[in-house]
Coordinates of C-alpha atoms in Angstrom, one line a residue:
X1 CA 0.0 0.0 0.0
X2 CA 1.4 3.6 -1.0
X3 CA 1.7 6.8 1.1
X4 CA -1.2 7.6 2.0
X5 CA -0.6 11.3 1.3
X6 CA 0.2 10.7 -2.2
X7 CA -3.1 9.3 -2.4
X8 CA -4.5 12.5 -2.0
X9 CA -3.0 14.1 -4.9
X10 CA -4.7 11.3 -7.3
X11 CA -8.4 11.5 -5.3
X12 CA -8.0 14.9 -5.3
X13 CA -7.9 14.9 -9.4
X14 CA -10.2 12.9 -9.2
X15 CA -12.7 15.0 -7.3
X16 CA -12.1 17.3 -9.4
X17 CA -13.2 15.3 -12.4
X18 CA -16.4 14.3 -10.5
X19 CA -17.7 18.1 -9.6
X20 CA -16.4 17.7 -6.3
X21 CA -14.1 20.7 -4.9
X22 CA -12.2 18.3 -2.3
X23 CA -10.0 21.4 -0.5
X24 CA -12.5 24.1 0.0
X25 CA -14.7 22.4 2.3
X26 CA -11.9 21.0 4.2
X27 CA -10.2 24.2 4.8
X28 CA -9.3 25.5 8.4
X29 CA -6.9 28.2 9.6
X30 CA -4.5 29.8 7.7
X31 CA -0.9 30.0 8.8
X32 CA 1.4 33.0 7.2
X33 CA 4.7 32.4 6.2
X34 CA 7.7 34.8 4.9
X35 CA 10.7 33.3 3.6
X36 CA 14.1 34.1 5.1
X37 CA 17.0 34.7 3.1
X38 CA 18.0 30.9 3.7
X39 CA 15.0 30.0 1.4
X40 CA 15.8 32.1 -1.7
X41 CA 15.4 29.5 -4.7
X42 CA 13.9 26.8 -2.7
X43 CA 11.2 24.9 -4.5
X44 CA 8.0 26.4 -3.1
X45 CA 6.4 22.3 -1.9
X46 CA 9.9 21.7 -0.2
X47 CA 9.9 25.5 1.6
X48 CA 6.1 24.9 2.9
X49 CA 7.1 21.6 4.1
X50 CA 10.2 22.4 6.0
X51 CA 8.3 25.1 7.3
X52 CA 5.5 23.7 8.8
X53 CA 7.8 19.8 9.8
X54 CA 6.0 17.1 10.5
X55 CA 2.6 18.5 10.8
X56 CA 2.1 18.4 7.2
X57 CA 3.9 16.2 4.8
X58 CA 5.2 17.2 1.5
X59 CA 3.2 15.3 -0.7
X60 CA 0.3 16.5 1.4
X61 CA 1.8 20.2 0.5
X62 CA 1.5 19.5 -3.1
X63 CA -1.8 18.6 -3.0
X64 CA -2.9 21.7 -0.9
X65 CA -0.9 23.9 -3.4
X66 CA -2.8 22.0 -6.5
X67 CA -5.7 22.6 -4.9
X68 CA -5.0 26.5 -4.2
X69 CA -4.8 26.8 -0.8
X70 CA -1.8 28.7 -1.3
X71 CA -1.8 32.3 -1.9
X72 CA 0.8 35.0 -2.2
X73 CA -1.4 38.5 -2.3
X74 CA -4.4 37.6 -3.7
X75 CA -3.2 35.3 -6.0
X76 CA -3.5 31.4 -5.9
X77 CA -0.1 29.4 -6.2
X78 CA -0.8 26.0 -7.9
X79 CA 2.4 24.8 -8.9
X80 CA 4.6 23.3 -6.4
X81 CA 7.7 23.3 -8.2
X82 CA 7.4 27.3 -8.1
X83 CA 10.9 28.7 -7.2
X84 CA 10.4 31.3 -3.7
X85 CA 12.2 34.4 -2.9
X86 CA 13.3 35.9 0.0
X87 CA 11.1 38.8 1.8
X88 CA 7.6 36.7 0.2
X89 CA 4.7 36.4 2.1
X90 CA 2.6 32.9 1.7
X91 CA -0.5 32.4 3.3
X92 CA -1.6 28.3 3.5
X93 CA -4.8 27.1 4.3
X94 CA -4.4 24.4 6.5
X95 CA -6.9 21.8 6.8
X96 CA -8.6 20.8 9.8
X97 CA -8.7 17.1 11.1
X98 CA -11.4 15.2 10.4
X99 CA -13.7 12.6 12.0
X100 CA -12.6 8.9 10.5
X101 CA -15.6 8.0 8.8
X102 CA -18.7 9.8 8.7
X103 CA -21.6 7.8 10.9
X104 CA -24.7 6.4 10.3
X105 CA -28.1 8.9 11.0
X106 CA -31.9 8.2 10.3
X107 CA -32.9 10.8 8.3
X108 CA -35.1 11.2 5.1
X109 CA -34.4 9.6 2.2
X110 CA -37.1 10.5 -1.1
X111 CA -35.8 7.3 -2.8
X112 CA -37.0 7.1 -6.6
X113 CA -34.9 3.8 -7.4
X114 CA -33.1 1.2 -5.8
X115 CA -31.8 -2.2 -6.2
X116 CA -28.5 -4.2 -5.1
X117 CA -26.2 -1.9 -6.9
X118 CA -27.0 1.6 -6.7
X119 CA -29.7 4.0 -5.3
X120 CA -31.6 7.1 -6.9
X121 CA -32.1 9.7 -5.0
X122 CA -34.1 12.9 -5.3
X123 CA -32.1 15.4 -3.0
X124 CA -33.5 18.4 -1.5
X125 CA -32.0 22.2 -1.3
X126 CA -30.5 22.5 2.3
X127 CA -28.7 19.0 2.2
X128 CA -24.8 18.6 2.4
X129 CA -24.1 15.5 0.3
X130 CA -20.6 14.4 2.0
X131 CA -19.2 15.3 5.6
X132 CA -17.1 18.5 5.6
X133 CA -16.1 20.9 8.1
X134 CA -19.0 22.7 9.7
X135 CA -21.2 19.3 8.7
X136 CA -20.1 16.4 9.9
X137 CA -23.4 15.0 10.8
X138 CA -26.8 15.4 8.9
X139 CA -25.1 14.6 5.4
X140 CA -26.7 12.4 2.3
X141 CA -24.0 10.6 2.9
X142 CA -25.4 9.8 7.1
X143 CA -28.8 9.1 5.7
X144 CA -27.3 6.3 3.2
X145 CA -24.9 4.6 5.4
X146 CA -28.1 4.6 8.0
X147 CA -30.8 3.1 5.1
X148 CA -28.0 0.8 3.0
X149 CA -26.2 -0.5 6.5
X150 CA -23.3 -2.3 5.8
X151 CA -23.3 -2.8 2.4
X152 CA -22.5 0.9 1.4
X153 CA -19.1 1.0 3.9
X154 CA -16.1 1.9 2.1
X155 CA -17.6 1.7 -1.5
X156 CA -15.0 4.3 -3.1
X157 CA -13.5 5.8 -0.4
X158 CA -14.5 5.8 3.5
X159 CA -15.3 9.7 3.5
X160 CA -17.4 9.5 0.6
X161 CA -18.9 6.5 0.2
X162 CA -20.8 5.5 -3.0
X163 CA -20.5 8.9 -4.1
X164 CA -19.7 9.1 -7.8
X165 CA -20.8 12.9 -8.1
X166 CA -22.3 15.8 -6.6
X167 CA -24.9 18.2 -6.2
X168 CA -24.3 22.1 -4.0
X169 CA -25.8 22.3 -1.0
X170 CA -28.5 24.5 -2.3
X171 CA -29.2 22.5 -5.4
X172 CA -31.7 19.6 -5.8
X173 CA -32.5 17.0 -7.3
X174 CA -31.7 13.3 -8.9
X175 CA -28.7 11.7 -7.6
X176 CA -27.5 8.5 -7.8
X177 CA -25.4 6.7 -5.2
X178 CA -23.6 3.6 -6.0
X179 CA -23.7 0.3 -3.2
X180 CA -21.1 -2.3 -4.7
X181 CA -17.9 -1.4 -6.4
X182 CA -18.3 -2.7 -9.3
X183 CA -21.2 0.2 -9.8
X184 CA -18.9 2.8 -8.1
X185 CA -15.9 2.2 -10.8
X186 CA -18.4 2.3 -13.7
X187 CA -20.7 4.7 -13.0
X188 CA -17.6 7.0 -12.0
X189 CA -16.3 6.6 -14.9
X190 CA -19.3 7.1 -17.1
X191 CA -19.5 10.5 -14.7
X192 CA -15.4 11.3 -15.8
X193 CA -16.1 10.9 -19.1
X194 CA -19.3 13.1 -19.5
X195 CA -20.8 10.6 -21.5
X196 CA -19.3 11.5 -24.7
X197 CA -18.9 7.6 -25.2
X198 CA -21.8 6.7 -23.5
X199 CA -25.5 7.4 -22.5
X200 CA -25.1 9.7 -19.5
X201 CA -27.8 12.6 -19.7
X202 CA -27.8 15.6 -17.2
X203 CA -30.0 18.1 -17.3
X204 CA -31.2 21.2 -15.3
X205 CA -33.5 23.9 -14.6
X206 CA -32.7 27.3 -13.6
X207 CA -34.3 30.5 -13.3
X208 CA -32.0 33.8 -14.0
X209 CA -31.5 37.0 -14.3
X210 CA -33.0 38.6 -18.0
X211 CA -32.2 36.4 -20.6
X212 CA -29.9 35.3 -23.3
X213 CA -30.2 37.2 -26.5
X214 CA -30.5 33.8 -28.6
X215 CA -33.0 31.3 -27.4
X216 CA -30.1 28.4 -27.4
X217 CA -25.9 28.7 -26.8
X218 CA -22.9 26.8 -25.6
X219 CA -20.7 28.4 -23.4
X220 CA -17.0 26.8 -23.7
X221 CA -15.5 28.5 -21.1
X222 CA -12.8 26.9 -18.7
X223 CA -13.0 26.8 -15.3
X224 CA -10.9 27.1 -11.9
X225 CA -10.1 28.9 -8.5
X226 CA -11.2 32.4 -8.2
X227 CA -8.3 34.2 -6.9
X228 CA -10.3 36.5 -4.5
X229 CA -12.3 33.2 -2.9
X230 CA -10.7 29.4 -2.0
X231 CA -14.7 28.4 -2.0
X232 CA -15.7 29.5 -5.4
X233 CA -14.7 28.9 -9.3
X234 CA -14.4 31.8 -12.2
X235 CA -13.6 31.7 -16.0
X236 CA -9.8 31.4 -15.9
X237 CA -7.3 31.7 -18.8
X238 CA -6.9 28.5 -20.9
X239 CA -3.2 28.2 -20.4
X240 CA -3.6 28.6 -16.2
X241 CA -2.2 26.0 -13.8
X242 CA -5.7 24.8 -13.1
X243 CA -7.9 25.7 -15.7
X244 CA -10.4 22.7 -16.4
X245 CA -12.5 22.8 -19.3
X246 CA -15.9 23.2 -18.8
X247 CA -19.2 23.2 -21.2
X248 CA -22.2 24.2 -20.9
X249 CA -25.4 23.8 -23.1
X250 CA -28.5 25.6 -22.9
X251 CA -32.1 26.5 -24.0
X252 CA -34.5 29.0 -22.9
X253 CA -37.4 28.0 -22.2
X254 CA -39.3 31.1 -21.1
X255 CA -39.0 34.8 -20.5
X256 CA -40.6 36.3 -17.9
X257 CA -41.7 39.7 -18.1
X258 CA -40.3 43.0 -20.1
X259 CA -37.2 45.6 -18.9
X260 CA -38.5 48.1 -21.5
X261 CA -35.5 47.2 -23.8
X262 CA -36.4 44.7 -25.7
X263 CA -35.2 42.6 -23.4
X264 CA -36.6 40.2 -20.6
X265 CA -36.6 40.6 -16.8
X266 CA -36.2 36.6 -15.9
X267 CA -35.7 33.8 -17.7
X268 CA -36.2 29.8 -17.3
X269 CA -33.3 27.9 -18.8
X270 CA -32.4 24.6 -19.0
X271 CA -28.9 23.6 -19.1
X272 CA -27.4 20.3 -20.6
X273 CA -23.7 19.5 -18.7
X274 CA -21.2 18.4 -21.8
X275 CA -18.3 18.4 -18.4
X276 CA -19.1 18.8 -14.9
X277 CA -17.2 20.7 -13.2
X278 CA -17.7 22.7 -9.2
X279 CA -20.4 25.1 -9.8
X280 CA -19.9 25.4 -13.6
X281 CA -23.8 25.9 -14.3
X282 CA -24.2 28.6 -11.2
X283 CA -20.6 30.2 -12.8
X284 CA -21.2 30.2 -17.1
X285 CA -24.6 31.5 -16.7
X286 CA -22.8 34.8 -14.8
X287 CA -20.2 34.5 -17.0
X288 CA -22.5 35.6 -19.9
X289 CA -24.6 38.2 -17.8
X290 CA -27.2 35.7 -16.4
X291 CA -26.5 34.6 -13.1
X292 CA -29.2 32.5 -10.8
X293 CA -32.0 33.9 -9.0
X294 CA -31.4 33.9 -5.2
X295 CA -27.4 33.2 -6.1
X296 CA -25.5 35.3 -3.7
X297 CA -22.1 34.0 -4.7
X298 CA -21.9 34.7 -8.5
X299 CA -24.9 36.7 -8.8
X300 CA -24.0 39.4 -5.9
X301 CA -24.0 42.6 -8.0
X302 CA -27.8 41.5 -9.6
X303 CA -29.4 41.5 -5.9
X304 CA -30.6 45.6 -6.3
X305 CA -32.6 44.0 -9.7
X306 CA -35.5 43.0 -7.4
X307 CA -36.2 45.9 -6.6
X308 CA -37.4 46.7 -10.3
X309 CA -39.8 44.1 -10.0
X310 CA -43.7 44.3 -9.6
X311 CA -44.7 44.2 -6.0
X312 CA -46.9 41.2 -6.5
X313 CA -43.7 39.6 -7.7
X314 CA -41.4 41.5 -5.4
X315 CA -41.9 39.9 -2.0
X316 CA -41.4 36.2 -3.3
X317 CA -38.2 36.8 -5.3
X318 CA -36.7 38.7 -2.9
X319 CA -37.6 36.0 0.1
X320 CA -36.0 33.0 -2.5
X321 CA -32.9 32.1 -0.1
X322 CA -30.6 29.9 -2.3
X323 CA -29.7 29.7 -5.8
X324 CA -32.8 28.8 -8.3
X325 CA -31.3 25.4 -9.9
X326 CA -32.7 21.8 -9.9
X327 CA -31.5 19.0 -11.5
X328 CA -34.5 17.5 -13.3
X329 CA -33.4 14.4 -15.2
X330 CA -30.3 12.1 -14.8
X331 CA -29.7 9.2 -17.7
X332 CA -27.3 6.5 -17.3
X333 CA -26.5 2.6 -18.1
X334 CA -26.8 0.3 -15.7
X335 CA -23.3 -1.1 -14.2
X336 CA -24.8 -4.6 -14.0
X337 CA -27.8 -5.3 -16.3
X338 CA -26.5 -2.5 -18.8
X339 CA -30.2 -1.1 -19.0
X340 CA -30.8 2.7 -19.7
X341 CA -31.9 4.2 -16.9
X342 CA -33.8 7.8 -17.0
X343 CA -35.2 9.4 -14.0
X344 CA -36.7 13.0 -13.7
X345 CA -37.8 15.1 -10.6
X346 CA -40.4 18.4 -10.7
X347 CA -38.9 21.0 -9.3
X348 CA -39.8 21.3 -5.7
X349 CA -42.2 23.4 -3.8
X350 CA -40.2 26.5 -3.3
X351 CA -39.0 27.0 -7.0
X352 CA -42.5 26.1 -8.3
X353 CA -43.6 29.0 -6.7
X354 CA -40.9 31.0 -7.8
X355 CA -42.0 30.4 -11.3
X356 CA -45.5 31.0 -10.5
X357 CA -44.6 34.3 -9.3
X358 CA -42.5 35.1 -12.6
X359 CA -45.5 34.3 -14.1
X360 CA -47.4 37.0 -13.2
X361 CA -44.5 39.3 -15.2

């Protein structure tokens, strides 16, 4: 068995690959470092890790610098083999420990499929999928391990087990969870590769901001860390350190209402995921002017636009508390019988009414 700190570096690409942003959520204090004049022209992973000793080891440091939890200014360093100077200041996240396993807890479970190898589930706004810092308990994850018992231990990792992707916090909608490993290697897989050779389908709804000029688009835009936040993902530069590329497909489906330009107030889009990357849906929509109703992380500078809206349609946009995204419909083969499975979910109670609301427009 290898290090188990090298480990890291491959789950954590892997993570990535699965819309999973590993780091962020495990992030704790932040220790800040300057080097002496001893250190100039030492390799930035070797510097960190004879600063910090045996707290942290270098592999370990490599990952944490991949991963962007290392700044100088405001600027993310993710390449480990970075040369330092003397009279720099580094600032490193470090991450906080963590229970060993997350634990079994009886909580809801609105279960639209399930058989020996994997489990659909349609997962509310408001639920954490995975144990992180400031939610260790009260996770899909708890919920599963309490309603699959034994048989969904370990499958893929102890943290995260059967997890072969993700949803936000704040988004719902159909997941599924795999419960042997044979299902967890295949369906992760079939996840890694977008389904460009195969028949995975994703597929969401979202309410935004105005509305796209054309009624359909791609945005090809890659994605990684945004420099000013270790939580949340911007359009980078192509040629950047971790710049993953990302694609997005959508279709408008409705506009809601009139801003006296020509142009719509709101807009109901669906979005088709050709990659799925940490918040790329929530982050390409803003990235073209768009950005989710009730999104306070990428849509920040659009929150004053309620105010322009009707009072009968005022109170309810304004009281929407999380970002307006549901994923409908998830499409996949079967890891055992090699069926084609499709499942869809409505959109639930709060965003129904959001859209009734809009309607009014």
């Amino acid at each position: 068995m290898g290090d188990p700190d090298s480990e890291d570096i491959d789950r954590l690409e892997d993570l990535d690959r699965l819309e999973d942003p590993d780091l962020p959520e495990e992030m704790g204090a932040t220790k800040e470092l300057t080097v002496a004049a001893d250190g100039q022209g030492t390799r930035l992973d070797l510097w960190l890790s004879e600063q910090l000793g045996e707290a942290v080891s270098r592999s370990r440091v490599q990952a944490l610098i991949r991963a962007g939890a290392v700044t100088t200014g405001d600027t993310a360093v993710t390449e480990p083999k970075q040369r330092v100077t003397a009279g720099e200041r580094y600032a490193l996240i470090v991450p906080e420990a963590q229970p060993a396993e997350p634990l079994p807890e009886d909580l809801p479970l609105d279960i639209l499929y399930e058989d020996a190898a994997l489990v659909v589930v349609n997962k509310p706004a408001g639920l954490v999928v995975h144990p992180a810092p400031g939610n260790w308990s009260g996770t899909l994850v708890n919920a599963l391990l309490y309603h699959c018992g034994e048989t969904l231990a370990g499958i893929g990792g102890v943290r995260r087990p059967g997890i072969v992707h993700r949803l936000d916090r704040d988004t719902s909608g159909v997941m599924v969870v795999a419960k042997t490993d044979l299902a967890h290697r295949a369906l992760s897989d079939a996840f890694a590769d977008h389904g460009r050779s195969g028949d995975l389908e994703r597929a969401y709804v979202a309410l935004v901001w105005d509305a796209p000029d054309r009624w359909a688009g791609t945005i090809d835009a890659p994605l990684g860390r945004d420099p000013r936040s270790r939580t949340l993902r911007a359009v980078v530069p192509e040629g950047r350190a971790d710049a993953r590329h990302a694609v997005t497909h959508y279709q408008v489906r409705k506009r809601y209402g009139s801003d006296g330009k020509g142009g719509a107030l709101a807009a109901l889009v669906e979005c088709r995921l050709e990659t799925g990357r940490t918040h790329q849906i929530r982050v390409h929509m803003a990235h073209i002017g768009h950005p989710l109703i009730g999104d306070l992380d990428y849509g920040r500078a659009f929150r004053t636009k309620v105010n322009r809206l009707p009072e009968t349609v005022r109170p309810t946009v304004a009281a929407f508390g999380r970002q307006a995204l549901h994923a409908r419909l998830l499409a996949f083969r079967h890891p055992v019988s090699d069926e084609l499975m499709r499942f869809e979910a409505p959109p639930p109670a709060d965003m129904t009414a959001l859209t009734e609301a809009l309607d009014i427009l």
